[in-house]
């Protein structure tokens, strides 16, 4: 949310709401739709986690996180309405965005479930954060604000850390699970980039806006993107004392 | 929430917070625990409904209702803390309160699911409302406020009404389903009254407070209770154009 000179001076559409009917507006609504859908999926998963959590304290806490995800999703939907989009249509296009991911990564235990949320949401949030760099100021602010609310990650870290440090076998198993999760999560991002040129454009604009050398080829954006997603994942796993 | 002279002048503990360690306080916490648990169950059910809803609009709406149930539950938990109780312990004792009911009333369609929530929550809410008449002023206000938020019922009514009026077979099937649901729901209340003397005491106090003839025998309270629960159910079904 800090405004760098490169960003405001770049001549892209990042400072104002894109004009009605413009391709930039359509791209913006597409990313906002993805973020809203991911928050909705987070709600559904956190609610299911709440039902399965081993203790009542966790059930209460996870239901609050689920409720917060609804609130975040609705902030994004409100932004879509504000810039003239149809929020339901924007969300609908991503209806099955994590279905494959979910089918391939069925957690076998409560810890695997927690790690899946932490790693899966982590990669998705990082991707949206990077793509949001290509948005107008107001939309970007909404996305970054929404993604900054990382309370669920904190719970996952606290619980996994407490469990893992006492159990070497669990740690080794979770490290392996983390590698499978990130592989599948990066696969989701890859498919999104193939299917959604809008997201590729936003990542490229964001990458150019952030670049220190203004004439860096935007075609490098995807490579840079996967580099950053992987680096963030490694950082995230090491917070848990797990090898990425 | 209106204060009748009978209530404040009745000499019961309804006007102030019951003293620490008193049986009245324990009874109060027991009812508040039940209300909080019912709201938590409502959250879990609404979240599951959201995942199963046929349209995206319904999914979004139901997730908002789920989120509102969390907020209502937390208001009740806050009241428990305020009067010196342990909210987690209060909720824990009702952990399986609706398990039997759920096992016996597996809905076979989206409409049966909606009606189950409408009828099931309806009876539970009415019971808590009546028992709340035996609480101190502040606790009663919290319970009645929480139970007054009937937005989910409105959705159920609107949807069931729209569907039912166009389909005579569905109407007949739902009327039958409603009768099974209310039978099971009243069974839950009956078991609660057998297992929870605290709730019987609160219903009796509430019934005496509300009675126009002050020397009416409090032993009539359960009979009166089931009469009122049945009357409310009939009213609710007729709002849907269904025979109770």
Tab-separated table of C-alpha atoms in Angstrom:
chain	number	residue	atom	x	y	z
A	1	UNK	CA	0.000	0.000	0.000
A	2	UNK	CA	3.061	2.298	-0.008
A	3	UNK	CA	3.215	4.284	-3.206
A	4	UNK	CA	6.549	3.985	-4.965
A	5	UNK	CA	7.486	6.618	-7.560
A	6	UNK	CA	7.921	3.865	-10.173
A	7	UNK	CA	4.326	2.800	-9.667
A	8	UNK	CA	2.557	6.139	-9.944
A	9	UNK	CA	4.862	7.311	-12.719
A	10	UNK	CA	4.710	4.212	-14.864
A	11	UNK	CA	1.956	5.408	-17.148
A	12	UNK	CA	-0.096	2.253	-16.608
A	13	UNK	CA	-3.686	2.260	-15.413
A	14	UNK	CA	-2.650	1.695	-11.814
A	15	UNK	CA	-3.615	5.087	-10.379
A	16	UNK	CA	-7.324	5.307	-11.270
A	17	UNK	CA	-10.253	2.998	-11.880
A	18	UNK	CA	-9.995	1.635	-15.442
A	19	UNK	CA	-12.609	3.043	-17.824
A	20	UNK	CA	-15.924	1.248	-18.172
A	21	UNK	CA	-15.707	-1.386	-20.923
A	22	UNK	CA	-11.899	-1.213	-21.102
A	23	UNK	CA	-9.808	-4.409	-21.211
A	24	UNK	CA	-8.062	-3.185	-18.031
A	25	UNK	CA	-11.392	-3.134	-16.198
A	26	UNK	CA	-12.193	-6.664	-17.342
A	27	UNK	CA	-8.747	-7.831	-16.170
A	28	UNK	CA	-9.244	-6.137	-12.805
A	29	UNK	CA	-12.618	-7.768	-12.277
A	30	UNK	CA	-11.112	-11.119	-13.201
A	31	UNK	CA	-8.436	-10.897	-10.503
A	32	UNK	CA	-10.898	-9.545	-7.921
A	33	UNK	CA	-13.188	-12.470	-8.765
A	34	UNK	CA	-10.317	-14.886	-8.109
A	35	UNK	CA	-9.475	-13.270	-4.767
A	36	UNK	CA	-13.145	-13.308	-3.708
A	37	UNK	CA	-13.483	-16.959	-4.724
A	38	UNK	CA	-10.336	-17.896	-2.788
A	39	UNK	CA	-11.737	-16.187	0.311
A	40	UNK	CA	-15.016	-18.031	-0.182
A	41	UNK	CA	-13.131	-21.332	-0.463
A	42	UNK	CA	-11.195	-20.347	2.672
A	43	UNK	CA	-14.512	-19.849	4.461
A	44	UNK	CA	-15.752	-23.279	3.386
A	45	UNK	CA	-12.507	-24.971	4.379
A	46	UNK	CA	-12.222	-23.200	7.729
A	47	UNK	CA	-15.839	-24.093	8.510
A	48	UNK	CA	-15.090	-27.735	7.700
A	49	UNK	CA	-11.903	-27.535	9.799
A	50	UNK	CA	-13.975	-26.148	12.654
A	51	UNK	CA	-16.282	-29.169	12.482
A	52	UNK	CA	-13.292	-31.535	12.584
A	53	UNK	CA	-11.058	-29.744	15.079
A	54	UNK	CA	-10.024	-31.862	18.071
A	55	UNK	CA	-10.894	-29.322	20.788
A	56	UNK	CA	-13.778	-26.926	21.412
A	57	UNK	CA	-11.366	-23.993	21.686
A	58	UNK	CA	-10.112	-24.756	18.154
A	59	UNK	CA	-13.666	-25.192	16.868
A	60	UNK	CA	-14.653	-21.770	18.215
A	61	UNK	CA	-11.480	-20.166	16.900
A	62	UNK	CA	-11.733	-21.701	13.430
A	63	UNK	CA	-15.377	-20.648	13.099
A	64	UNK	CA	-14.229	-17.077	13.786
A	65	UNK	CA	-11.611	-17.374	11.046
A	66	UNK	CA	-14.310	-18.710	8.699
A	67	UNK	CA	-16.483	-15.741	9.568
A	68	UNK	CA	-13.574	-13.352	8.919
A	69	UNK	CA	-13.069	-14.931	5.470
A	70	UNK	CA	-16.709	-14.131	4.606
A	71	UNK	CA	-16.133	-10.552	5.651
A	72	UNK	CA	-12.964	-10.325	3.517
A	73	UNK	CA	-14.709	-11.890	0.513
A	74	UNK	CA	-17.526	-9.382	0.818
A	75	UNK	CA	-15.063	-6.480	0.866
A	76	UNK	CA	-13.694	-7.712	-2.476
A	77	UNK	CA	-17.215	-8.218	-3.868
A	78	UNK	CA	-18.079	-4.662	-2.795
A	79	UNK	CA	-15.063	-3.400	-4.749
A	80	UNK	CA	-16.224	-5.283	-7.854
A	81	UNK	CA	-19.630	-3.608	-7.551
A	82	UNK	CA	-17.982	-0.253	-6.930
A	83	UNK	CA	-16.020	-0.367	-10.203
A	84	UNK	CA	-19.100	-1.479	-12.139
A	85	UNK	CA	-18.625	-5.261	-12.281
A	86	UNK	CA	-21.030	-8.095	-11.499
A	87	UNK	CA	-19.703	-9.786	-8.338
A	88	UNK	CA	-21.583	-13.059	-8.809
A	89	UNK	CA	-20.379	-13.451	-12.391
A	90	UNK	CA	-16.832	-12.576	-11.299
A	91	UNK	CA	-16.837	-15.303	-8.666
A	92	UNK	CA	-18.628	-17.852	-10.848
A	93	UNK	CA	-15.804	-18.091	-13.379
A	94	UNK	CA	-13.517	-19.478	-10.649
A	95	UNK	CA	-16.071	-21.860	-9.221
A	96	UNK	CA	-13.871	-24.945	-9.581
A	97	UNK	CA	-10.470	-23.259	-9.249
A	98	UNK	CA	-9.267	-25.481	-6.377
A	99	UNK	CA	-11.238	-28.665	-7.138
A	100	UNK	CA	-8.275	-30.447	-8.738
A	101	UNK	CA	-5.958	-29.283	-5.996
A	102	UNK	CA	-8.356	-30.570	-3.342
A	103	UNK	CA	-8.840	-33.910	-5.059
A	104	UNK	CA	-5.081	-34.464	-5.309
A	105	UNK	CA	-4.251	-33.395	-1.762
A	106	UNK	CA	-6.624	-35.148	0.629
A	107	UNK	CA	-5.101	-34.648	4.070
A	108	UNK	CA	-4.636	-37.794	6.141
A	109	UNK	CA	-4.556	-36.125	9.546
A	110	UNK	CA	-5.406	-32.929	11.379
A	111	UNK	CA	-1.789	-31.746	10.969
A	112	UNK	CA	-1.791	-32.430	7.252
A	113	UNK	CA	-5.046	-30.466	7.049
A	114	UNK	CA	-3.525	-27.483	8.854
A	115	UNK	CA	-0.402	-27.580	6.709
A	116	UNK	CA	-2.491	-27.820	3.555
A	117	UNK	CA	-4.355	-24.636	4.471
A	118	UNK	CA	-1.120	-22.884	5.399
A	119	UNK	CA	0.777	-23.887	2.253
A	120	UNK	CA	-2.188	-23.824	-0.131
A	121	UNK	CA	-3.573	-20.454	0.974
A	122	UNK	CA	0.002	-19.196	1.220
A	123	UNK	CA	0.813	-19.820	-2.442
A	124	UNK	CA	-2.614	-18.574	-3.606
A	125	UNK	CA	-2.324	-15.398	-1.521
A	126	UNK	CA	1.200	-14.714	-2.740
A	127	UNK	CA	0.104	-15.153	-6.349
A	128	UNK	CA	-2.811	-12.742	-5.893
A	129	UNK	CA	-0.554	-10.280	-4.120
A	130	UNK	CA	1.883	-10.268	-7.048
A	131	UNK	CA	-0.884	-10.014	-9.660
A	132	UNK	CA	-2.486	-7.203	-7.616
A	133	UNK	CA	0.573	-5.072	-8.389
A	134	UNK	CA	-0.934	-4.666	-11.847
A	135	UNK	CA	-4.222	-3.234	-10.506
A	136	UNK	CA	-5.407	0.343	-10.025
A	137	UNK	CA	-4.532	1.864	-6.665
A	138	UNK	CA	-7.918	1.349	-5.006
A	139	UNK	CA	-8.404	-2.258	-6.108
A	140	UNK	CA	-4.833	-3.112	-5.169
A	141	UNK	CA	-5.350	-1.621	-1.711
A	142	UNK	CA	-8.449	-3.761	-1.186
A	143	UNK	CA	-6.655	-6.952	-2.279
A	144	UNK	CA	-3.537	-6.320	-0.183
A	145	UNK	CA	-5.598	-5.405	2.878
A	146	UNK	CA	-7.684	-8.544	2.538
A	147	UNK	CA	-4.629	-10.770	2.068
A	148	UNK	CA	-2.794	-9.172	4.986
A	149	UNK	CA	-5.226	-10.596	7.497
A	150	UNK	CA	-3.132	-13.673	8.219
A	151	UNK	CA	-4.672	-14.818	11.500
A	152	UNK	CA	-5.340	-18.307	10.185
A	153	UNK	CA	-1.702	-18.721	9.228
A	154	UNK	CA	-0.726	-17.753	12.769
A	155	UNK	CA	-2.898	-20.485	14.236
A	156	UNK	CA	-1.466	-23.048	11.830
A	157	UNK	CA	2.073	-21.982	12.662
A	158	UNK	CA	1.511	-22.092	16.419
A	159	UNK	CA	-0.139	-25.513	16.328
A	160	UNK	CA	2.183	-27.126	13.826
A	161	UNK	CA	5.209	-25.741	15.576
A	162	UNK	CA	4.074	-27.057	18.963
A	163	UNK	CA	3.262	-30.495	17.527
A	164	UNK	CA	6.280	-30.799	15.253
A	165	UNK	CA	8.971	-29.822	17.713
A	166	UNK	CA	7.963	-32.741	19.938
A	167	UNK	CA	7.868	-35.376	17.208
A	168	UNK	CA	10.621	-36.055	14.685
A	169	UNK	CA	8.600	-38.537	12.629
A	170	UNK	CA	5.743	-36.030	12.264
A	171	UNK	CA	8.208	-33.333	11.210
A	172	UNK	CA	9.683	-35.524	8.488
A	173	UNK	CA	6.257	-36.557	7.248
A	174	UNK	CA	4.992	-32.977	7.179
A	175	UNK	CA	8.075	-31.789	5.291
A	176	UNK	CA	7.278	-34.359	2.604
A	177	UNK	CA	3.589	-33.355	2.613
A	178	UNK	CA	4.625	-29.700	2.255
A	179	UNK	CA	6.625	-30.528	-0.881
A	180	UNK	CA	3.643	-32.312	-2.418
A	181	UNK	CA	1.366	-29.412	-1.522
A	182	UNK	CA	3.566	-26.737	-3.013
A	183	UNK	CA	4.022	-28.764	-6.188
A	184	UNK	CA	0.261	-29.035	-6.629
A	185	UNK	CA	-0.285	-25.386	-5.669
A	186	UNK	CA	2.248	-24.176	-8.237
A	187	UNK	CA	0.455	-26.416	-10.731
A	188	UNK	CA	-2.768	-24.502	-10.032
A	189	UNK	CA	-0.980	-21.205	-10.682
A	190	UNK	CA	0.475	-22.592	-13.903
A	191	UNK	CA	-2.965	-23.677	-15.165
A	192	UNK	CA	-4.419	-20.290	-14.205
A	193	UNK	CA	-1.761	-18.515	-16.250
A	194	UNK	CA	-2.497	-20.724	-19.269
A	195	UNK	CA	-6.271	-20.309	-18.992
A	196	UNK	CA	-6.424	-16.663	-17.901
A	197	UNK	CA	-4.496	-14.201	-20.083
A	198	UNK	CA	-5.893	-11.430	-17.863
A	199	UNK	CA	-3.830	-12.707	-14.937
A	200	UNK	CA	-0.684	-12.939	-17.092
A	201	UNK	CA	-1.161	-9.298	-18.128
A	202	UNK	CA	-1.603	-8.158	-14.516
A	203	UNK	CA	1.479	-10.058	-13.368
A	204	UNK	CA	3.467	-8.537	-16.254
A	205	UNK	CA	2.284	-4.985	-15.448
A	206	UNK	CA	3.002	-5.526	-11.760
A	207	UNK	CA	6.417	-6.937	-12.498
A	208	UNK	CA	7.263	-3.996	-14.791
A	209	UNK	CA	5.967	-1.505	-12.192
A	210	UNK	CA	8.157	-3.033	-9.524
A	211	UNK	CA	11.223	-3.521	-11.683
A	212	UNK	CA	14.203	-1.289	-10.932
A	213	UNK	CA	15.360	-1.404	-14.561
A	214	UNK	CA	12.336	-0.106	-16.484
A	215	UNK	CA	13.271	-1.851	-19.733
A	216	UNK	CA	13.371	-5.385	-18.294
A	217	UNK	CA	11.475	-7.651	-20.685
A	218	UNK	CA	7.987	-8.367	-19.323
A	219	UNK	CA	8.219	-11.882	-20.792
A	220	UNK	CA	10.373	-12.739	-17.775
A	221	UNK	CA	7.410	-12.099	-15.487
A	222	UNK	CA	6.213	-15.730	-15.186
A	223	UNK	CA	9.728	-16.997	-14.410
A	224	UNK	CA	10.160	-14.275	-11.813
A	225	UNK	CA	6.698	-15.082	-10.447
A	226	UNK	CA	7.498	-18.759	-9.849
A	227	UNK	CA	10.821	-17.775	-8.304
A	228	UNK	CA	9.054	-15.508	-5.836
A	229	UNK	CA	6.304	-18.029	-5.048
A	230	UNK	CA	8.928	-20.690	-4.332
A	231	UNK	CA	11.002	-18.336	-2.177
A	232	UNK	CA	7.935	-17.383	-0.134
A	233	UNK	CA	7.053	-21.035	0.301
A	234	UNK	CA	10.555	-21.835	1.560
A	235	UNK	CA	10.356	-18.966	4.029
A	236	UNK	CA	6.935	-20.222	5.191
A	237	UNK	CA	8.122	-23.801	5.722
A	238	UNK	CA	11.197	-22.686	7.631
A	239	UNK	CA	8.941	-20.756	10.043
A	240	UNK	CA	7.639	-24.215	10.949
A	241	UNK	CA	11.134	-25.667	11.180
A	242	UNK	CA	10.385	-27.758	8.062
A	243	UNK	CA	12.616	-28.197	5.040
A	244	UNK	CA	10.933	-26.956	1.866
B	1	UNK	CA	-37.200	-7.209	26.472
B	2	UNK	CA	-40.144	-5.148	27.737
B	3	UNK	CA	-40.220	-5.138	31.508
B	4	UNK	CA	-43.560	-6.241	32.913
B	5	UNK	CA	-44.387	-5.368	36.529
B	6	UNK	CA	-44.921	-9.052	37.285
B	7	UNK	CA	-41.367	-9.802	36.234
B	8	UNK	CA	-39.477	-7.170	38.212
B	9	UNK	CA	-41.727	-7.508	41.226
B	10	UNK	CA	-41.770	-11.275	41.355
B	11	UNK	CA	-39.027	-11.614	43.913
B	12	UNK	CA	-37.077	-14.041	41.733
B	13	UNK	CA	-33.506	-13.449	40.659
B	14	UNK	CA	-34.577	-12.000	37.319
B	15	UNK	CA	-33.551	-8.373	37.871
B	16	UNK	CA	-29.842	-8.720	38.696
B	17	UNK	CA	-26.962	-11.064	37.984
B	18	UNK	CA	-27.272	-14.096	40.286
B	19	UNK	CA	-24.653	-14.201	43.028
B	20	UNK	CA	-21.372	-15.990	42.374
B	21	UNK	CA	-21.627	-19.642	43.331
B	22	UNK	CA	-25.439	-19.545	43.575
B	23	UNK	CA	-27.583	-22.264	41.983
B	24	UNK	CA	-29.297	-19.517	39.948
B	25	UNK	CA	-25.974	-18.564	38.398
B	26	UNK	CA	-25.229	-22.185	37.493
B	27	UNK	CA	-28.697	-22.488	35.893
B	28	UNK	CA	-28.157	-19.276	33.939
B	29	UNK	CA	-24.809	-20.452	32.613
B	30	UNK	CA	-26.373	-23.755	31.632
B	31	UNK	CA	-29.020	-22.093	29.472
B	32	UNK	CA	-26.539	-19.628	27.978
B	33	UNK	CA	-24.308	-22.599	27.135
B	34	UNK	CA	-27.204	-24.242	25.317
B	35	UNK	CA	-27.996	-21.090	23.337
B	36	UNK	CA	-24.320	-20.648	22.410
B	37	UNK	CA	-24.052	-24.285	21.346
B	38	UNK	CA	-27.204	-24.004	19.221
B	39	UNK	CA	-25.762	-20.948	17.479
B	40	UNK	CA	-22.521	-22.828	16.907
B	41	UNK	CA	-24.464	-25.745	15.423
B	42	UNK	CA	-26.367	-23.223	13.291
B	43	UNK	CA	-23.025	-21.918	12.010
B	44	UNK	CA	-21.858	-25.424	11.111
B	45	UNK	CA	-25.137	-26.281	9.389
B	46	UNK	CA	-25.363	-22.995	7.482
B	47	UNK	CA	-21.767	-23.412	6.330
B	48	UNK	CA	-22.581	-26.915	5.089
B	49	UNK	CA	-25.750	-25.571	3.440
B	50	UNK	CA	-23.638	-22.933	1.731
B	51	UNK	CA	-21.378	-25.631	0.274
B	52	UNK	CA	-24.410	-27.533	-1.062
B	53	UNK	CA	-26.603	-24.653	-2.223
B	54	UNK	CA	-27.661	-24.855	-5.874
B	55	UNK	CA	-26.740	-21.276	-6.855
B	56	UNK	CA	-23.807	-18.970	-6.137
B	57	UNK	CA	-26.157	-16.294	-4.797
B	58	UNK	CA	-27.449	-18.770	-2.190
B	59	UNK	CA	-23.916	-19.881	-1.354
B	60	UNK	CA	-22.859	-16.294	-0.697
B	61	UNK	CA	-26.001	-15.554	1.303
B	62	UNK	CA	-25.795	-18.701	3.426
B	63	UNK	CA	-22.139	-18.056	4.239
B	64	UNK	CA	-23.225	-14.634	5.543
B	65	UNK	CA	-25.857	-16.279	7.747
B	66	UNK	CA	-23.192	-18.714	9.011
B	67	UNK	CA	-20.966	-15.780	9.825
B	68	UNK	CA	-23.826	-14.032	11.666
B	69	UNK	CA	-24.383	-17.176	13.760
B	70	UNK	CA	-20.730	-17.022	14.889
B	71	UNK	CA	-21.236	-13.415	15.900
B	72	UNK	CA	-24.405	-14.286	17.840
B	73	UNK	CA	-22.720	-17.234	19.555
B	74	UNK	CA	-19.849	-14.994	20.613
B	75	UNK	CA	-22.272	-12.473	22.116
B	76	UNK	CA	-23.677	-15.251	24.320
B	77	UNK	CA	-20.168	-16.471	25.202
B	78	UNK	CA	-19.252	-12.913	26.176
B	79	UNK	CA	-22.251	-12.805	28.501
B	80	UNK	CA	-21.129	-16.059	30.142
B	81	UNK	CA	-17.702	-14.543	30.750
B	82	UNK	CA	-19.288	-11.330	32.019
B	83	UNK	CA	-21.264	-13.120	34.735
B	84	UNK	CA	-18.225	-15.140	35.779
B	85	UNK	CA	-18.751	-18.422	33.906
B	86	UNK	CA	-16.386	-20.466	31.728
B	87	UNK	CA	-17.730	-20.207	28.164
B	88	UNK	CA	-15.909	-23.267	26.822
B	89	UNK	CA	-17.142	-25.477	29.652
B	90	UNK	CA	-20.676	-24.094	29.219
B	91	UNK	CA	-20.691	-25.026	25.533
B	92	UNK	CA	-18.961	-28.368	26.028
B	93	UNK	CA	-21.807	-29.858	28.081
B	94	UNK	CA	-24.099	-29.546	25.026
B	95	UNK	CA	-21.567	-30.872	22.566
B	96	UNK	CA	-23.811	-33.623	21.233
B	97	UNK	CA	-27.191	-31.967	21.867
B	98	UNK	CA	-28.421	-32.318	18.272
B	99	UNK	CA	-26.505	-35.453	17.212
B	100	UNK	CA	-29.501	-37.757	17.639
B	101	UNK	CA	-31.811	-35.289	15.945
B	102	UNK	CA	-29.407	-35.015	13.002
B	103	UNK	CA	-28.998	-38.763	12.686
B	104	UNK	CA	-32.763	-39.288	12.613
B	105	UNK	CA	-33.551	-36.483	10.186
B	106	UNK	CA	-31.189	-36.773	7.233
B	107	UNK	CA	-32.684	-34.513	4.564
B	108	UNK	CA	-33.200	-36.075	1.156
B	109	UNK	CA	-33.227	-32.857	-0.862
B	110	UNK	CA	-32.336	-29.194	-0.730
B	111	UNK	CA	-35.908	-28.339	0.254
B	112	UNK	CA	-35.936	-30.879	3.061
B	113	UNK	CA	-32.658	-29.388	4.248
B	114	UNK	CA	-34.116	-25.875	4.292
B	115	UNK	CA	-37.245	-27.016	6.086
B	116	UNK	CA	-35.176	-28.923	8.619
B	117	UNK	CA	-33.263	-25.772	9.515
B	118	UNK	CA	-36.460	-23.727	9.661
B	119	UNK	CA	-38.390	-26.205	11.817
B	120	UNK	CA	-35.440	-27.481	13.861
B	121	UNK	CA	-33.993	-24.044	14.691
B	122	UNK	CA	-37.527	-22.787	15.183
B	123	UNK	CA	-38.371	-25.235	17.961
B	124	UNK	CA	-34.942	-24.865	19.583
B	125	UNK	CA	-35.157	-21.069	19.490
B	126	UNK	CA	-38.684	-21.057	20.912
B	127	UNK	CA	-37.614	-23.343	23.729
B	128	UNK	CA	-34.639	-21.127	24.605
B	129	UNK	CA	-36.849	-18.037	24.413
B	130	UNK	CA	-39.304	-19.536	26.920
B	131	UNK	CA	-36.556	-20.751	29.262
B	132	UNK	CA	-34.902	-17.317	29.003
B	133	UNK	CA	-37.919	-15.856	30.800
B	134	UNK	CA	-36.415	-17.386	33.940
B	135	UNK	CA	-33.107	-15.508	33.545
B	136	UNK	CA	-31.866	-12.233	35.017
B	137	UNK	CA	-32.705	-9.147	32.974
B	138	UNK	CA	-29.313	-8.773	31.274
B	139	UNK	CA	-28.899	-12.429	30.304
B	140	UNK	CA	-32.472	-12.592	29.066
B	141	UNK	CA	-31.916	-9.506	26.921
B	142	UNK	CA	-28.851	-11.118	25.315
B	143	UNK	CA	-30.701	-14.367	24.566
B	144	UNK	CA	-33.798	-12.664	23.148
B	145	UNK	CA	-31.694	-10.313	21.020
B	146	UNK	CA	-29.675	-13.202	19.628
B	147	UNK	CA	-32.757	-15.286	18.872
B	148	UNK	CA	-34.548	-12.361	17.251
B	149	UNK	CA	-32.129	-12.284	14.353
B	150	UNK	CA	-34.282	-14.447	12.095
B	151	UNK	CA	-32.709	-13.727	8.731
B	152	UNK	CA	-32.112	-17.404	7.983
B	153	UNK	CA	-35.763	-18.197	8.596
B	154	UNK	CA	-36.700	-15.476	6.111
B	155	UNK	CA	-34.576	-17.095	3.415
B	156	UNK	CA	-36.075	-20.502	4.114
B	157	UNK	CA	-39.584	-19.075	3.977
B	158	UNK	CA	-39.001	-17.218	0.726
B	159	UNK	CA	-37.419	-20.222	-1.007
B	160	UNK	CA	-39.786	-22.853	0.294
B	161	UNK	CA	-42.765	-20.690	-0.457
B	162	UNK	CA	-41.637	-20.061	-4.032
B	163	UNK	CA	-40.905	-23.736	-4.625
B	164	UNK	CA	-43.936	-25.139	-2.844
B	165	UNK	CA	-46.578	-22.970	-4.407
B	166	UNK	CA	-45.607	-24.277	-7.839
B	167	UNK	CA	-45.579	-27.972	-6.917
B	168	UNK	CA	-48.356	-29.824	-5.108
B	169	UNK	CA	-46.394	-33.055	-4.704
B	170	UNK	CA	-43.514	-31.166	-3.078
B	171	UNK	CA	-45.930	-29.382	-0.738
B	172	UNK	CA	-47.453	-32.657	0.431
B	173	UNK	CA	-44.044	-34.253	0.915
B	174	UNK	CA	-42.729	-31.266	2.859
B	175	UNK	CA	-45.802	-31.193	5.123
B	176	UNK	CA	-45.048	-34.809	6.029
B	177	UNK	CA	-41.366	-34.008	6.532
B	178	UNK	CA	-42.342	-31.080	8.771
B	179	UNK	CA	-44.359	-33.392	10.994
B	180	UNK	CA	-41.428	-35.774	11.356
B	181	UNK	CA	-39.092	-32.888	12.108
B	182	UNK	CA	-41.256	-31.349	14.799
B	183	UNK	CA	-41.759	-34.745	16.428
B	184	UNK	CA	-38.012	-35.271	16.643
B	185	UNK	CA	-37.391	-31.682	17.756
B	186	UNK	CA	-39.923	-31.966	20.584
B	187	UNK	CA	-38.195	-35.222	21.521
B	188	UNK	CA	-34.929	-33.294	21.904
B	189	UNK	CA	-36.662	-30.808	24.214
B	190	UNK	CA	-38.149	-33.662	26.226
B	191	UNK	CA	-34.746	-35.296	26.693
B	192	UNK	CA	-33.224	-31.943	27.669
B	193	UNK	CA	-35.859	-31.466	30.357
B	194	UNK	CA	-35.186	-34.958	31.749
B	195	UNK	CA	-31.401	-34.531	31.710
B	196	UNK	CA	-31.199	-30.867	32.721
B	197	UNK	CA	-33.082	-29.871	35.880
B	198	UNK	CA	-31.629	-26.377	35.470
B	199	UNK	CA	-33.686	-25.882	32.294
B	200	UNK	CA	-36.849	-27.148	34.022
B	201	UNK	CA	-36.312	-24.617	36.823
B	202	UNK	CA	-35.827	-21.756	34.364
B	203	UNK	CA	-38.940	-22.700	32.390
B	204	UNK	CA	-40.929	-22.884	35.653
B	205	UNK	CA	-39.673	-19.481	36.848
B	206	UNK	CA	-40.366	-17.981	33.420
B	207	UNK	CA	-43.818	-19.504	33.325
B	208	UNK	CA	-44.624	-18.197	36.823
B	209	UNK	CA	-43.270	-14.729	35.948
B	210	UNK	CA	-45.441	-14.591	32.862
B	211	UNK	CA	-48.546	-16.101	34.413
B	212	UNK	CA	-51.493	-13.754	34.980
B	213	UNK	CA	-52.678	-15.769	37.986
B	214	UNK	CA	-49.665	-15.677	40.340
B	215	UNK	CA	-50.656	-18.876	42.195
B	216	UNK	CA	-50.737	-21.121	39.111
B	217	UNK	CA	-48.918	-24.339	39.948
B	218	UNK	CA	-45.398	-24.300	38.388
B	219	UNK	CA	-45.721	-28.048	37.774
B	220	UNK	CA	-47.883	-27.138	34.782
B	221	UNK	CA	-44.919	-25.437	33.152
B	222	UNK	CA	-43.771	-28.384	30.960
B	223	UNK	CA	-47.307	-29.006	29.648
B	224	UNK	CA	-47.688	-25.309	28.897
B	225	UNK	CA	-44.229	-25.339	27.276
B	226	UNK	CA	-45.072	-28.124	24.829
B	227	UNK	CA	-48.369	-26.419	24.061
B	228	UNK	CA	-46.562	-23.228	23.148
B	229	UNK	CA	-43.859	-25.004	21.138
B	230	UNK	CA	-46.512	-26.832	19.127
B	231	UNK	CA	-48.512	-23.641	18.547
B	232	UNK	CA	-45.431	-21.814	17.312
B	233	UNK	CA	-44.605	-24.704	14.997
B	234	UNK	CA	-48.119	-24.652	13.520
B	235	UNK	CA	-47.828	-20.901	12.933
B	236	UNK	CA	-44.456	-21.431	11.275
B	237	UNK	CA	-45.698	-24.178	8.948
B	238	UNK	CA	-48.728	-22.161	7.948
B	239	UNK	CA	-46.429	-19.307	6.898
B	240	UNK	CA	-45.190	-21.783	4.292
B	241	UNK	CA	-48.699	-22.815	3.366
B	242	UNK	CA	-47.995	-26.247	4.881
B	243	UNK	CA	-50.266	-28.190	7.230
B	244	UNK	CA	-48.559	-28.832	10.570
